[in-house]
């Protein structure tokens, strides 16, 4: 394949396929779903309909009983109401504390980096296509923050445990077991996020990728199996990234519609 040289104009390429479709759809998807979740993070109305809680605000470290209609009740937040020292210029939304870690985790994800470098940065927009003319500097200067990914992973693991807890708790209303459409949606959300998190490159490295040999030090058993599973998920990381992102937004939307009374949740509680 002929590669576009540095003197050629933007988007010059010898490719004859529809190379622009992937970055275009990626850009539309990123703007749509990250935009929706950002709006919900700053305006989290109707995020609670017992026993359901939106992943946009879960886990709630603090909550405000009055800042937004349909907010998380004070007794469901880890530390109750927002403290008096909370700056008045910052919205009292639970999304700005732990759930924000999920944004940091995704924003620094190796897959998403490649996606938004191509789709939004056009550096270049696709393989063998001339990008916006600028000198390539790699992930230096401001982009050094991408190195935080291995640390945001730990926050994502805490979030995952919390989302499984919330998902399984959604099968109990006032201590009574039951099944609702919302319960199923929340558990699928936790499962997809599990697939996304355990296919993470940093996780794969952490649990086995850093070893040169699995049999040299007696680690063949559980470590190798965990690494193999992570490798399987890693090969499907893009699919899990999109499915989990879409499902987080869908879960939030469903709970919004139920909490606001726009639709009725089908469940066994009656
Ligand atoms: Fe995508 Fe870590 S590389 S979540």
mmCIF file of C-alpha atoms and ligand atoms in Angstrom:
data_model
loop_
_atom_site.group_PDB
_atom_site.id
_atom_site.type_symbol
_atom_site.label_atom_id
_atom_site.label_comp_id
_atom_site.label_asym_id
_atom_site.label_seq_id
_atom_site.Cartn_x
_atom_site.Cartn_y
_atom_site.Cartn_z
ATOM 1 C CA UNK A 1 0.000 0.000 0.000
ATOM 2 C CA UNK A 2 1.227 3.497 -0.841
ATOM 3 C CA UNK A 3 1.754 5.619 2.251
ATOM 4 C CA UNK A 4 0.982 9.344 2.102
ATOM 5 C CA UNK A 5 4.150 11.386 2.505
ATOM 6 C CA UNK A 6 4.641 14.405 4.765
ATOM 7 C CA UNK A 7 4.337 16.892 1.890
ATOM 8 C CA UNK A 8 0.871 15.651 0.876
ATOM 9 C CA UNK A 9 -2.344 17.400 2.027
ATOM 10 C CA UNK A 10 -4.593 16.297 4.867
ATOM 11 C CA UNK A 11 -6.441 12.993 4.216
ATOM 12 C CA UNK A 12 -4.251 12.103 1.212
ATOM 13 C CA UNK A 13 -3.983 8.338 0.873
ATOM 14 C CA UNK A 14 -3.617 5.522 -1.588
ATOM 15 C CA UNK A 15 -6.398 3.579 0.162
ATOM 16 C CA UNK A 16 -9.530 2.836 -1.849
ATOM 17 C CA UNK A 17 -11.735 1.590 0.995
ATOM 18 C CA UNK A 18 -14.144 3.681 3.110
ATOM 19 C CA UNK A 19 -11.401 4.414 5.634
ATOM 20 C CA UNK A 20 -13.191 7.508 6.986
ATOM 21 C CA UNK A 21 -16.200 5.554 8.275
ATOM 22 C CA UNK A 22 -14.512 4.140 11.382
ATOM 23 C CA UNK A 23 -13.173 7.492 12.675
ATOM 24 C CA UNK A 24 -16.463 9.246 11.786
ATOM 25 C CA UNK A 25 -18.634 6.751 13.675
ATOM 26 C CA UNK A 26 -16.125 6.709 16.523
ATOM 27 C CA UNK A 27 -16.325 10.488 16.845
ATOM 28 C CA UNK A 28 -20.126 10.459 16.765
ATOM 29 C CA UNK A 29 -20.194 7.698 19.396
ATOM 30 C CA UNK A 30 -17.711 9.413 21.689
ATOM 31 C CA UNK A 31 -19.532 12.756 21.527
ATOM 32 C CA UNK A 32 -22.945 11.140 22.008
ATOM 33 C CA UNK A 33 -22.207 8.852 24.951
ATOM 34 C CA UNK A 34 -19.531 10.842 26.785
ATOM 35 C CA UNK A 35 -21.636 13.970 26.205
ATOM 36 C CA UNK A 36 -24.778 12.326 27.594
ATOM 37 C CA UNK A 37 -22.986 10.967 30.671
ATOM 38 C CA UNK A 38 -21.272 14.302 31.321
ATOM 39 C CA UNK A 39 -24.634 16.087 31.217
ATOM 40 C CA UNK A 40 -26.072 13.534 33.624
ATOM 41 C CA UNK A 41 -23.092 13.862 35.950
ATOM 42 C CA UNK A 42 -23.737 17.583 36.359
ATOM 43 C CA UNK A 43 -27.519 17.329 36.348
ATOM 44 C CA UNK A 44 -28.342 13.983 37.985
ATOM 45 C CA UNK A 45 -32.137 14.162 38.226
ATOM 46 C CA UNK A 46 -34.069 10.959 38.845
ATOM 47 C CA UNK A 47 -31.077 8.717 39.404
ATOM 48 C CA UNK A 48 -32.768 6.715 42.144
ATOM 49 C CA UNK A 49 -35.817 4.501 42.115
ATOM 50 C CA UNK A 50 -35.561 2.002 44.910
ATOM 51 C CA UNK A 51 -33.904 -0.496 44.614
ATOM 52 C CA UNK A 52 -32.252 0.955 41.513
ATOM 53 C CA UNK A 53 -29.460 3.503 41.347
ATOM 54 C CA UNK A 54 -27.999 4.949 38.180
ATOM 55 C CA UNK A 55 -24.348 4.074 37.419
ATOM 56 C CA UNK A 56 -23.889 7.790 36.667
ATOM 57 C CA UNK A 57 -23.856 8.444 40.426
ATOM 58 C CA UNK A 58 -22.858 5.072 41.892
ATOM 59 C CA UNK A 59 -21.280 4.613 44.311
ATOM 60 C CA UNK A 60 -22.529 7.760 46.063
ATOM 61 C CA UNK A 61 -19.983 8.918 48.638
ATOM 62 C CA UNK A 62 -22.106 11.952 49.531
ATOM 63 C CA UNK A 63 -25.551 12.927 48.351
ATOM 64 C CA UNK A 64 -27.907 15.843 48.631
ATOM 65 C CA UNK A 65 -31.527 15.222 49.460
ATOM 66 C CA UNK A 66 -32.637 18.487 47.898
ATOM 67 C CA UNK A 67 -30.227 19.491 45.117
ATOM 68 C CA UNK A 68 -31.879 17.372 42.406
ATOM 69 C CA UNK A 69 -35.339 15.755 42.236
ATOM 70 C CA UNK A 70 -35.154 11.972 42.385
ATOM 71 C CA UNK A 71 -31.693 12.103 43.977
ATOM 72 C CA UNK A 72 -30.018 9.374 46.001
ATOM 73 C CA UNK A 73 -31.416 9.273 49.584
ATOM 74 C CA UNK A 74 -29.042 10.361 52.326
ATOM 75 C CA UNK A 75 -29.114 6.987 54.047
ATOM 76 C CA UNK A 76 -27.887 5.275 50.847
ATOM 77 C CA UNK A 77 -24.737 7.402 50.501
ATOM 78 C CA UNK A 78 -21.544 6.115 52.116
ATOM 79 C CA UNK A 79 -21.087 9.235 54.257
ATOM 80 C CA UNK A 80 -24.548 10.784 54.124
ATOM 81 C CA UNK A 81 -25.113 14.413 53.093
ATOM 82 C CA UNK A 82 -22.580 16.635 51.415
ATOM 83 C CA UNK A 83 -20.428 18.279 54.109
ATOM 84 C CA UNK A 84 -20.770 21.967 54.960
ATOM 85 C CA UNK A 85 -17.289 22.688 53.570
ATOM 86 C CA UNK A 86 -18.339 21.546 50.053
ATOM 87 C CA UNK A 87 -17.645 24.562 47.755
ATOM 88 C CA UNK A 88 -20.870 26.301 46.788
ATOM 89 C CA UNK A 89 -19.649 26.694 43.191
ATOM 90 C CA UNK A 90 -19.422 22.893 42.738
ATOM 91 C CA UNK A 91 -22.720 21.051 42.118
ATOM 92 C CA UNK A 92 -23.663 18.647 44.883
ATOM 93 C CA UNK A 93 -23.708 15.628 42.622
ATOM 94 C CA UNK A 94 -22.385 12.229 43.737
ATOM 95 C CA UNK A 95 -21.057 11.755 40.204
ATOM 96 C CA UNK A 96 -18.183 14.131 40.849
ATOM 97 C CA UNK A 97 -16.480 11.879 43.383
ATOM 98 C CA UNK A 98 -15.987 8.148 42.722
ATOM 99 C CA UNK A 99 -17.862 7.821 39.399
ATOM 100 C CA UNK A 100 -15.472 10.439 37.995
ATOM 101 C CA UNK A 101 -12.785 7.763 38.306
ATOM 102 C CA UNK A 102 -14.600 5.824 35.603
ATOM 103 C CA UNK A 103 -14.164 8.798 33.262
ATOM 104 C CA UNK A 104 -10.447 8.975 34.098
ATOM 105 C CA UNK A 105 -10.122 5.221 33.514
ATOM 106 C CA UNK A 106 -11.814 5.411 30.117
ATOM 107 C CA UNK A 107 -10.115 8.612 29.015
ATOM 108 C CA UNK A 108 -6.688 7.047 29.544
ATOM 109 C CA UNK A 109 -7.632 3.577 28.196
ATOM 110 C CA UNK A 110 -5.238 2.378 25.497
ATOM 111 C CA UNK A 111 -8.116 1.590 23.152
ATOM 112 C CA UNK A 112 -9.862 4.944 23.614
ATOM 113 C CA UNK A 113 -6.577 6.816 23.173
ATOM 114 C CA UNK A 114 -6.130 5.296 19.736
ATOM 115 C CA UNK A 115 -9.790 5.986 18.965
ATOM 116 C CA UNK A 116 -9.848 9.653 19.872
ATOM 117 C CA UNK A 117 -6.360 10.372 18.558
ATOM 118 C CA UNK A 118 -7.654 9.173 15.180
ATOM 119 C CA UNK A 119 -11.261 10.379 15.304
ATOM 120 C CA UNK A 120 -10.858 13.717 17.087
ATOM 121 C CA UNK A 121 -7.154 14.541 16.773
ATOM 122 C CA UNK A 122 -6.731 13.290 13.194
ATOM 123 C CA UNK A 123 -3.154 12.376 14.006
ATOM 124 C CA UNK A 124 -3.596 10.532 11.630
ATOM 125 C CA UNK A 125 -7.303 9.729 11.044
ATOM 126 C CA UNK A 126 -6.491 6.193 9.900
ATOM 127 C CA UNK A 127 -3.621 3.948 8.862
ATOM 128 C CA UNK A 128 -1.758 5.174 5.775
ATOM 129 C CA UNK A 129 -3.827 8.371 5.642
ATOM 130 C CA UNK A 130 -2.178 11.750 5.917
ATOM 131 C CA UNK A 131 -3.105 13.444 9.200
ATOM 132 C CA UNK A 132 -3.349 17.057 10.198
ATOM 133 C CA UNK A 133 0.055 18.480 9.531
ATOM 134 C CA UNK A 134 1.943 18.751 12.772
ATOM 135 C CA UNK A 135 5.084 17.336 14.215
ATOM 136 C CA UNK A 136 4.582 14.023 15.982
ATOM 137 C CA UNK A 137 5.629 14.243 19.617
ATOM 138 C CA UNK A 138 4.127 11.067 21.014
ATOM 139 C CA UNK A 139 2.534 11.097 24.456
ATOM 140 C CA UNK A 140 4.686 13.849 25.898
ATOM 141 C CA UNK A 141 4.001 17.181 27.655
ATOM 142 C CA UNK A 142 0.266 17.381 28.496
ATOM 143 C CA UNK A 143 -0.360 13.857 27.252
ATOM 144 C CA UNK A 144 1.909 12.482 29.957
ATOM 145 C CA UNK A 145 -1.230 12.237 32.109
ATOM 146 C CA UNK A 146 -2.100 9.143 30.051
ATOM 147 C CA UNK A 147 0.440 7.310 32.206
ATOM 148 C CA UNK A 148 -2.075 7.545 35.043
ATOM 149 C CA UNK A 149 -4.035 4.701 33.480
ATOM 150 C CA UNK A 150 -2.293 2.020 35.538
ATOM 151 C CA UNK A 151 -3.320 3.906 38.702
ATOM 152 C CA UNK A 152 -6.897 4.653 37.635
ATOM 153 C CA UNK A 153 -7.221 0.887 37.230
ATOM 154 C CA UNK A 154 -7.246 0.519 41.028
ATOM 155 C CA UNK A 155 -10.083 3.031 41.262
ATOM 156 C CA UNK A 156 -11.957 1.145 38.533
ATOM 157 C CA UNK A 157 -11.640 -2.080 40.531
ATOM 158 C CA UNK A 158 -13.225 -0.365 43.566
ATOM 159 C CA UNK A 159 -16.006 0.910 41.310
ATOM 160 C CA UNK A 160 -16.544 -2.554 39.911
ATOM 161 C CA UNK A 161 -17.053 -4.091 43.349
ATOM 162 C CA UNK A 162 -19.449 -1.291 44.179
ATOM 163 C CA UNK A 163 -21.436 -1.701 40.957
ATOM 164 C CA UNK A 164 -21.767 -5.451 41.528
ATOM 165 C CA UNK A 165 -22.977 -4.699 45.059
ATOM 166 C CA UNK A 166 -25.541 -2.213 43.746
ATOM 167 C CA UNK A 167 -26.533 -4.615 40.949
ATOM 168 C CA UNK A 168 -27.120 -7.553 43.289
ATOM 169 C CA UNK A 169 -28.856 -5.291 45.835
ATOM 170 C CA UNK A 170 -31.291 -4.376 43.061
ATOM 171 C CA UNK A 171 -32.856 -7.828 43.529
ATOM 172 C CA UNK A 172 -34.027 -6.854 47.021
ATOM 173 C CA UNK A 173 -36.736 -4.288 47.710
ATOM 174 C CA UNK A 174 -37.107 -3.570 51.439
ATOM 175 C CA UNK A 175 -35.343 -6.877 52.124
ATOM 176 C CA UNK A 176 -37.700 -8.877 49.848
ATOM 177 C CA UNK A 177 -36.154 -10.814 46.957
ATOM 178 C CA UNK A 178 -37.566 -10.148 43.524
ATOM 179 C CA UNK A 179 -36.616 -9.566 39.925
ATOM 180 C CA UNK A 180 -37.270 -6.447 37.916
ATOM 181 C CA UNK A 181 -36.250 -5.326 34.455
ATOM 182 C CA UNK A 182 -34.092 -2.748 36.238
ATOM 183 C CA UNK A 183 -32.347 -5.487 38.272
ATOM 184 C CA UNK A 184 -31.411 -7.320 35.084
ATOM 185 C CA UNK A 185 -30.216 -4.148 33.387
ATOM 186 C CA UNK A 186 -28.016 -3.248 36.364
ATOM 187 C CA UNK A 187 -26.428 -6.713 36.541
ATOM 188 C CA UNK A 188 -25.735 -6.739 32.800
ATOM 189 C CA UNK A 189 -24.124 -3.328 33.295
ATOM 190 C CA UNK A 190 -21.819 -4.728 35.989
ATOM 191 C CA UNK A 191 -21.010 -7.776 33.823
ATOM 192 C CA UNK A 192 -20.085 -5.697 30.770
ATOM 193 C CA UNK A 193 -17.920 -3.404 32.897
ATOM 194 C CA UNK A 194 -16.242 -6.504 34.337
ATOM 195 C CA UNK A 195 -15.409 -7.681 30.824
ATOM 196 C CA UNK A 196 -14.070 -4.241 29.966
ATOM 197 C CA UNK A 197 -11.980 -3.867 33.138
ATOM 198 C CA UNK A 198 -10.483 -7.365 33.140
ATOM 199 C CA UNK A 199 -9.496 -7.015 29.492
ATOM 200 C CA UNK A 200 -7.527 -3.874 30.348
ATOM 201 C CA UNK A 201 -3.889 -3.938 29.209
ATOM 202 C CA UNK A 202 -2.732 -2.736 32.634
ATOM 203 C CA UNK A 203 -4.706 -5.452 34.403
ATOM 204 C CA UNK A 204 -3.332 -8.102 32.030
ATOM 205 C CA UNK A 205 0.175 -6.897 32.743
ATOM 206 C CA UNK A 206 -0.464 -6.811 36.481
ATOM 207 C CA UNK A 207 -1.710 -10.381 36.749
ATOM 208 C CA UNK A 208 0.767 -12.108 34.472
ATOM 209 C CA UNK A 209 1.890 -10.135 31.453
ATOM 210 C CA UNK A 210 5.060 -9.054 33.235
ATOM 211 C CA UNK A 211 6.279 -12.660 33.680
ATOM 212 C CA UNK A 212 8.688 -14.098 31.135
ATOM 213 C CA UNK A 213 7.787 -17.630 32.035
ATOM 214 C CA UNK A 214 4.701 -19.055 33.725
ATOM 215 C CA UNK A 215 6.252 -22.392 34.589
ATOM 216 C CA UNK A 216 9.654 -21.296 35.863
ATOM 217 C CA UNK A 217 8.504 -20.276 39.314
ATOM 218 C CA UNK A 218 5.511 -22.539 39.886
ATOM 219 C CA UNK A 219 2.897 -19.994 38.754
ATOM 220 C CA UNK A 220 1.364 -22.186 36.056
ATOM 221 C CA UNK A 221 -1.966 -22.649 37.829
ATOM 222 C CA UNK A 222 -4.277 -19.798 38.759
ATOM 223 C CA UNK A 223 -2.022 -17.038 37.473
ATOM 224 C CA UNK A 224 -1.814 -18.520 33.992
ATOM 225 C CA UNK A 225 -5.560 -19.143 33.819
ATOM 226 C CA UNK A 226 -6.313 -15.585 34.970
ATOM 227 C CA UNK A 227 -3.858 -14.189 32.422
ATOM 228 C CA UNK A 228 -5.366 -16.354 29.656
ATOM 229 C CA UNK A 229 -8.868 -15.119 30.493
ATOM 230 C CA UNK A 230 -7.625 -11.546 30.539
ATOM 231 C CA UNK A 231 -5.934 -12.122 27.166
ATOM 232 C CA UNK A 232 -9.239 -13.402 25.733
ATOM 233 C CA UNK A 233 -11.038 -10.317 27.002
ATOM 234 C CA UNK A 234 -8.171 -8.098 25.871
ATOM 235 C CA UNK A 235 -8.561 -9.322 22.290
ATOM 236 C CA UNK A 236 -12.192 -8.097 22.505
ATOM 237 C CA UNK A 237 -11.413 -4.928 24.418
ATOM 238 C CA UNK A 238 -12.858 -2.593 21.792
ATOM 239 C CA UNK A 239 -16.160 -4.473 21.769
ATOM 240 C CA UNK A 240 -16.389 -4.423 25.573
ATOM 241 C CA UNK A 241 -15.410 -0.740 25.611
ATOM 242 C CA UNK A 242 -18.331 0.213 23.361
ATOM 243 C CA UNK A 243 -20.905 -2.217 24.730
ATOM 244 C CA UNK A 244 -20.198 -1.206 28.322
ATOM 245 C CA UNK A 245 -20.239 2.511 27.481
ATOM 246 C CA UNK A 246 -23.566 2.246 25.664
ATOM 247 C CA UNK A 247 -25.024 0.083 28.443
ATOM 248 C CA UNK A 248 -23.987 2.523 31.195
ATOM 249 C CA UNK A 249 -25.889 5.266 29.358
ATOM 250 C CA UNK A 250 -28.839 2.929 28.728
ATOM 251 C CA UNK A 251 -28.957 1.898 32.412
ATOM 252 C CA UNK A 252 -28.974 5.531 33.468
ATOM 253 C CA UNK A 253 -31.695 6.373 30.945
ATOM 254 C CA UNK A 254 -33.864 3.442 32.052
ATOM 255 C CA UNK A 255 -33.620 4.436 35.717
ATOM 256 C CA UNK A 256 -34.322 8.055 34.790
ATOM 257 C CA UNK A 257 -37.496 7.040 32.970
ATOM 258 C CA UNK A 258 -38.654 4.808 35.834
ATOM 259 C CA UNK A 259 -37.790 7.331 38.555
ATOM 260 C CA UNK A 260 -39.472 10.202 36.755
ATOM 261 C CA UNK A 261 -42.631 8.156 36.192
ATOM 262 C CA UNK A 262 -42.338 8.154 32.396
ATOM 263 C CA UNK A 263 -42.402 4.333 32.302
ATOM 264 C CA UNK A 264 -43.240 1.572 34.778
ATOM 265 C CA UNK A 265 -40.679 -1.036 35.788
ATOM 266 C CA UNK A 266 -41.908 -4.602 35.284
ATOM 267 C CA UNK A 267 -41.018 -6.600 38.368
ATOM 268 C CA UNK A 268 -42.137 -9.350 40.709
ATOM 269 C CA UNK A 269 -42.673 -7.035 43.687
ATOM 270 C CA UNK A 270 -46.014 -5.874 42.314
HETATM 271 FE FE1 LIG B 1 -8.569 -0.042 28.099
HETATM 272 FE FE2 LIG B 1 -7.075 -0.329 30.343
HETATM 273 S S1 LIG B 1 -6.461 -0.431 28.285
HETATM 274 S S2 LIG B 1 -9.224 -0.048 30.153
#
